[in-house]
Coordinates of C-alpha atoms in Angstrom, one line a residue:
X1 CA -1.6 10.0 -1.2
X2 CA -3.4 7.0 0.8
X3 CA -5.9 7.0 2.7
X4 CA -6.4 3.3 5.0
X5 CA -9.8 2.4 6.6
X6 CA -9.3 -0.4 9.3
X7 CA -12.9 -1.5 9.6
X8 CA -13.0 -3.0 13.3
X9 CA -9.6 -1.6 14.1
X10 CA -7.8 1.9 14.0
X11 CA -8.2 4.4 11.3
X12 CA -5.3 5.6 9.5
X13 CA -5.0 8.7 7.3
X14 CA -2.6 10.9 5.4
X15 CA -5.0 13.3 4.3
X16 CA -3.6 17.0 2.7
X17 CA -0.5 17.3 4.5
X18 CA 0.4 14.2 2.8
X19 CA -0.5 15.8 -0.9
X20 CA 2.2 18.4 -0.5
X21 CA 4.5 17.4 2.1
X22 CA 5.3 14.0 2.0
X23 CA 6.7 11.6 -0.8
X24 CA 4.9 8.3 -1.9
X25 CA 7.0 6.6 0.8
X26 CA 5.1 7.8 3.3
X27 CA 1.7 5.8 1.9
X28 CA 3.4 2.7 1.5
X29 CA 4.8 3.2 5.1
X30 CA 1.6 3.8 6.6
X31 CA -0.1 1.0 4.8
X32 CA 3.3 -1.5 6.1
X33 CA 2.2 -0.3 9.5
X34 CA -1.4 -0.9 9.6
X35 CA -0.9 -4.5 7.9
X36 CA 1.7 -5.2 10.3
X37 CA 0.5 -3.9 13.8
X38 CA -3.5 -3.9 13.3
X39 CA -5.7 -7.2 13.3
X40 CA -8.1 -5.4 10.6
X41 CA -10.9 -7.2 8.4
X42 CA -11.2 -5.0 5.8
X43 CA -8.7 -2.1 4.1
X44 CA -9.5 0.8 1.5
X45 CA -7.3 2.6 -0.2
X46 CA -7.6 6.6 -2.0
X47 CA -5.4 6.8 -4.9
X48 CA -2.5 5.1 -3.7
X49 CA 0.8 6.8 -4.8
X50 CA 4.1 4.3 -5.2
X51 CA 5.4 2.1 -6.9
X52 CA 6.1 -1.4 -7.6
X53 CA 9.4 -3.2 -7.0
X54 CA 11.9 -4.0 -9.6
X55 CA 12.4 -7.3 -9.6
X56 CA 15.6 -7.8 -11.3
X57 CA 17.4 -5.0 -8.8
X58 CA 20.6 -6.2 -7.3
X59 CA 21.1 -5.3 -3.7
X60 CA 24.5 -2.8 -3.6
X61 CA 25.4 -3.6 0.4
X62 CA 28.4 -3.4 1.1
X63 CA 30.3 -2.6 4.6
X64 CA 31.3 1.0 4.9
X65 CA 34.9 2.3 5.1
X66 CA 36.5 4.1 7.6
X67 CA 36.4 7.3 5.7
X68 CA 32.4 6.3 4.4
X69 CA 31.6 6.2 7.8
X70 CA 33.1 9.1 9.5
X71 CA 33.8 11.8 7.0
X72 CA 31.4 11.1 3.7
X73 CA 28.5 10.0 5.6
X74 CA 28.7 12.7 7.5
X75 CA 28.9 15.8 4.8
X76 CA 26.2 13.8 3.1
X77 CA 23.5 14.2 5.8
X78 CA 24.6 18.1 5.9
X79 CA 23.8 18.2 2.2
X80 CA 20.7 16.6 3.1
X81 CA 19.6 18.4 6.1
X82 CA 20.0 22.2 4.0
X83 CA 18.7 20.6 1.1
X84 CA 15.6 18.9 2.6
X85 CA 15.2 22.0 4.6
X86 CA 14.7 24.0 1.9
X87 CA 12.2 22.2 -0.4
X88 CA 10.2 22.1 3.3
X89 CA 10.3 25.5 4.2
X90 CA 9.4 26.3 -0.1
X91 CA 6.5 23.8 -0.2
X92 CA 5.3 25.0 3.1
X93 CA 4.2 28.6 2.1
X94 CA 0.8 29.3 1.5
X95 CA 0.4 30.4 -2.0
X96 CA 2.7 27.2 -3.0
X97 CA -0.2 25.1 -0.9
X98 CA -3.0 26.3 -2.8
X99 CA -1.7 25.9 -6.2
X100 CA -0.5 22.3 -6.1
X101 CA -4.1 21.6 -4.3
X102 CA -5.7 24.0 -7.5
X103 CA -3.6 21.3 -9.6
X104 CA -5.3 18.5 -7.9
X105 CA -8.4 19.4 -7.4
X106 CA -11.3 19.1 -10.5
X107 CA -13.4 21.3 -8.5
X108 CA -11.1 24.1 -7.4
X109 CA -13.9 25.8 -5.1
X110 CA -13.4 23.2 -2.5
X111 CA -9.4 24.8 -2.2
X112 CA -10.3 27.3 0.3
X113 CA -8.6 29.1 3.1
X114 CA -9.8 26.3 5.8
X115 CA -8.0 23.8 3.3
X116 CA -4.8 25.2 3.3
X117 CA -4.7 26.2 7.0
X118 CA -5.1 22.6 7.8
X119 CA -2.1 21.9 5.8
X120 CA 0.2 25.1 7.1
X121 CA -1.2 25.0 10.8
X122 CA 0.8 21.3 11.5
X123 CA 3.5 22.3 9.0
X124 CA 4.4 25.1 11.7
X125 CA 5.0 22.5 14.0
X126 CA 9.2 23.2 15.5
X127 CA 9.0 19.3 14.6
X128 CA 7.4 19.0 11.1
X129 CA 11.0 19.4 9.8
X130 CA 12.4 17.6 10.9
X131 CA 9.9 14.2 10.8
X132 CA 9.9 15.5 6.8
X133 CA 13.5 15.2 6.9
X134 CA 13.4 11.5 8.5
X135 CA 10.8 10.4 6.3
X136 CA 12.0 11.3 2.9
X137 CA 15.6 9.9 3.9
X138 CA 14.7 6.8 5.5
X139 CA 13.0 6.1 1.7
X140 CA 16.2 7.4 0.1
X141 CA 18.0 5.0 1.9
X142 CA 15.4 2.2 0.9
X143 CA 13.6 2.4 -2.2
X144 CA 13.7 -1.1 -3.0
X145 CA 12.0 -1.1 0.7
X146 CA 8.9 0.6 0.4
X147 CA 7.5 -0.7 -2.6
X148 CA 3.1 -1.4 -3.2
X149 CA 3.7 -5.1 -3.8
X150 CA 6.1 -5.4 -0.2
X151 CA 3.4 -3.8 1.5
X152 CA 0.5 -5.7 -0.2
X153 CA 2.0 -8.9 -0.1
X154 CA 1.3 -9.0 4.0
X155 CA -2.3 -8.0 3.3
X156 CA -4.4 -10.7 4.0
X157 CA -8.0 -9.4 3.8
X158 CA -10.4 -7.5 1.2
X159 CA -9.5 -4.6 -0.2
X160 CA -11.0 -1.9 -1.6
X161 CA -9.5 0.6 -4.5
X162 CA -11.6 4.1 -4.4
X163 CA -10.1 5.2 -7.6
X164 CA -10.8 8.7 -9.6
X165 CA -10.2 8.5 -13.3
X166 CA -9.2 12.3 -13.6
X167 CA -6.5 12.3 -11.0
X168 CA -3.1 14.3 -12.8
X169 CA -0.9 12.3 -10.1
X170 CA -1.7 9.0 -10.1
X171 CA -3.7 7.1 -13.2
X172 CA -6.3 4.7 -13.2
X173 CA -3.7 2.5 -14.6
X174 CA -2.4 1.8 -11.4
X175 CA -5.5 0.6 -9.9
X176 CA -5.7 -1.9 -12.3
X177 CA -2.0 -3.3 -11.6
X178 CA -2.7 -3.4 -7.6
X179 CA -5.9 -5.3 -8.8
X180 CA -4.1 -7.7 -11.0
X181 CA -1.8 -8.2 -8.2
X182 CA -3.8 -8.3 -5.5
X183 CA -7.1 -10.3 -6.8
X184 CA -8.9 -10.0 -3.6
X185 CA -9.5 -6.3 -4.6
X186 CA -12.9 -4.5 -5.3
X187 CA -12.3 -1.6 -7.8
X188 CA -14.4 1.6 -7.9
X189 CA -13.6 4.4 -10.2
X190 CA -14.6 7.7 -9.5
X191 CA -15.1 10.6 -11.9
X192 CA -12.9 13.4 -9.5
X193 CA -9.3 14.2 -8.9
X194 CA -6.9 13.3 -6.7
X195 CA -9.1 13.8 -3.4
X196 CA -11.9 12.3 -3.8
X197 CA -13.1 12.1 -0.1
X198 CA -13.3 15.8 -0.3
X199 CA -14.5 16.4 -3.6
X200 CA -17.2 14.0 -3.7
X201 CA -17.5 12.4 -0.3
X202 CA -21.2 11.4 -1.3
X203 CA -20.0 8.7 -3.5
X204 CA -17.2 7.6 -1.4
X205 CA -19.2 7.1 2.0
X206 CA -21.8 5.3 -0.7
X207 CA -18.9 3.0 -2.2
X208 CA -17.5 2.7 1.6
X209 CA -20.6 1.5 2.8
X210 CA -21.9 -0.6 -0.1
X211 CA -18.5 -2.5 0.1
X212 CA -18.5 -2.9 4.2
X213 CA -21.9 -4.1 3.5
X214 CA -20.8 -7.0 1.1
X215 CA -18.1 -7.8 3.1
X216 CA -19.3 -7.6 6.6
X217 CA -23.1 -8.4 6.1
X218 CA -23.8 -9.0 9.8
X219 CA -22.1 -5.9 10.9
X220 CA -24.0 -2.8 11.9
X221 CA -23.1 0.7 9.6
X222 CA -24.1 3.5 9.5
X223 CA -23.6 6.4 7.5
X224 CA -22.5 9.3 8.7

């Protein structure tokens, strides 16, 4: 999961849905978009899920036969579409909601029924399937694509990690990578799991605005 504040700009969030829905590709894709279409001064980032590239990959293009193009490809976005359908429709029940949240959560009081109807209420949606669908094979199809050093290689402002040290998903380890790769980072660790802007939001609108602070002195924040 990733969560993007564009300070001065748009705000852009994957929040729960994301946690159970959506693969890491769907992060990095929402972090490409904001670096690419918003002027922003400042981003944060929430446990980033993803990746980085392999280097040494060798590109396997190669123009598509008559019988890749019109029979293979075909049968292969069938297999897809049940296949993709299915893990949907499984990962969309309630009961399977609450208990990969319970697995996420340190505190598990804060997985309660509002919780999981925000995730099931736009997973009803006639069209969530079908976006799922697009999603997770538009990454299948590029995977050397959607990598964290692609998308934070076009950032060109400060960026701040919110990281929680007790996350199952996604290890503090990382954080230090994205650092090391991208030195104009501030890192904050957290002691929470993988949603830290739920289960302590205290110290993440503190971090949030101690960082705008340092970064944007003359600006006016407040805290909400």
């Amino acid at each position: 999961m990733a969560l993007v504040w564009s300070y001065h700009c748009n705000i852009h969030s994957h929040r729960a849905f994301h946690e159970v829905f959506a693969s890491w590709s769907v992060a990095l894709e929402g972090l490409q978009l904001g670096l690419q279409q918003w002027g922003c001064m400042n981003k944060l980032l929430l446990n980033s899920a993803g990746q980085f590239g392999n280097p040494n990959a060798e590109s396997n293009k190669s123009e598509e036969s008559i019988l890749q193009k019109f029979v293979l490809k075909p049968l292969k976005e069938i297999f897809q579409r049940v296949v993709l359908g299915f893990l949907f429709w499984q990962a969309k029940q309630p009961a399977r909601i609450e208990s990969v949240l319970k697995s996420v959560y340190i505190n598990t009081s804060n997985v309660d029924n509002y919780l999981v109807e925000s995730i099931t209420r736009p997973a009803a949606d006639p069209n969530a399937g079908e976006v799922y669908y697009r999603l997770m094979t538009r990454f299948m199809l590029n995977q050397s694509k959607y990598t964290l050093d692609s998308a934070l290689s076009q950032l060109r402002c400060p960026l701040l990690l919110l990281w929680d040290d007790l996350d199952p998903w996604v290890g503090p380890a990382k954080a230090n990578r994205i650092k090391e790769f991208y030195p104009n980072t501030t890192l904050v660790n957290l002691q929470a799991g993988h949603c830290p802007h739920d289960e302590v939001p205290g110290l993440v609108n503190k971090a949030l605005i101690d960082w705008l602070s340092s970064v944007t002195p003359r600006a006016s924040i407040q805290t909400l």
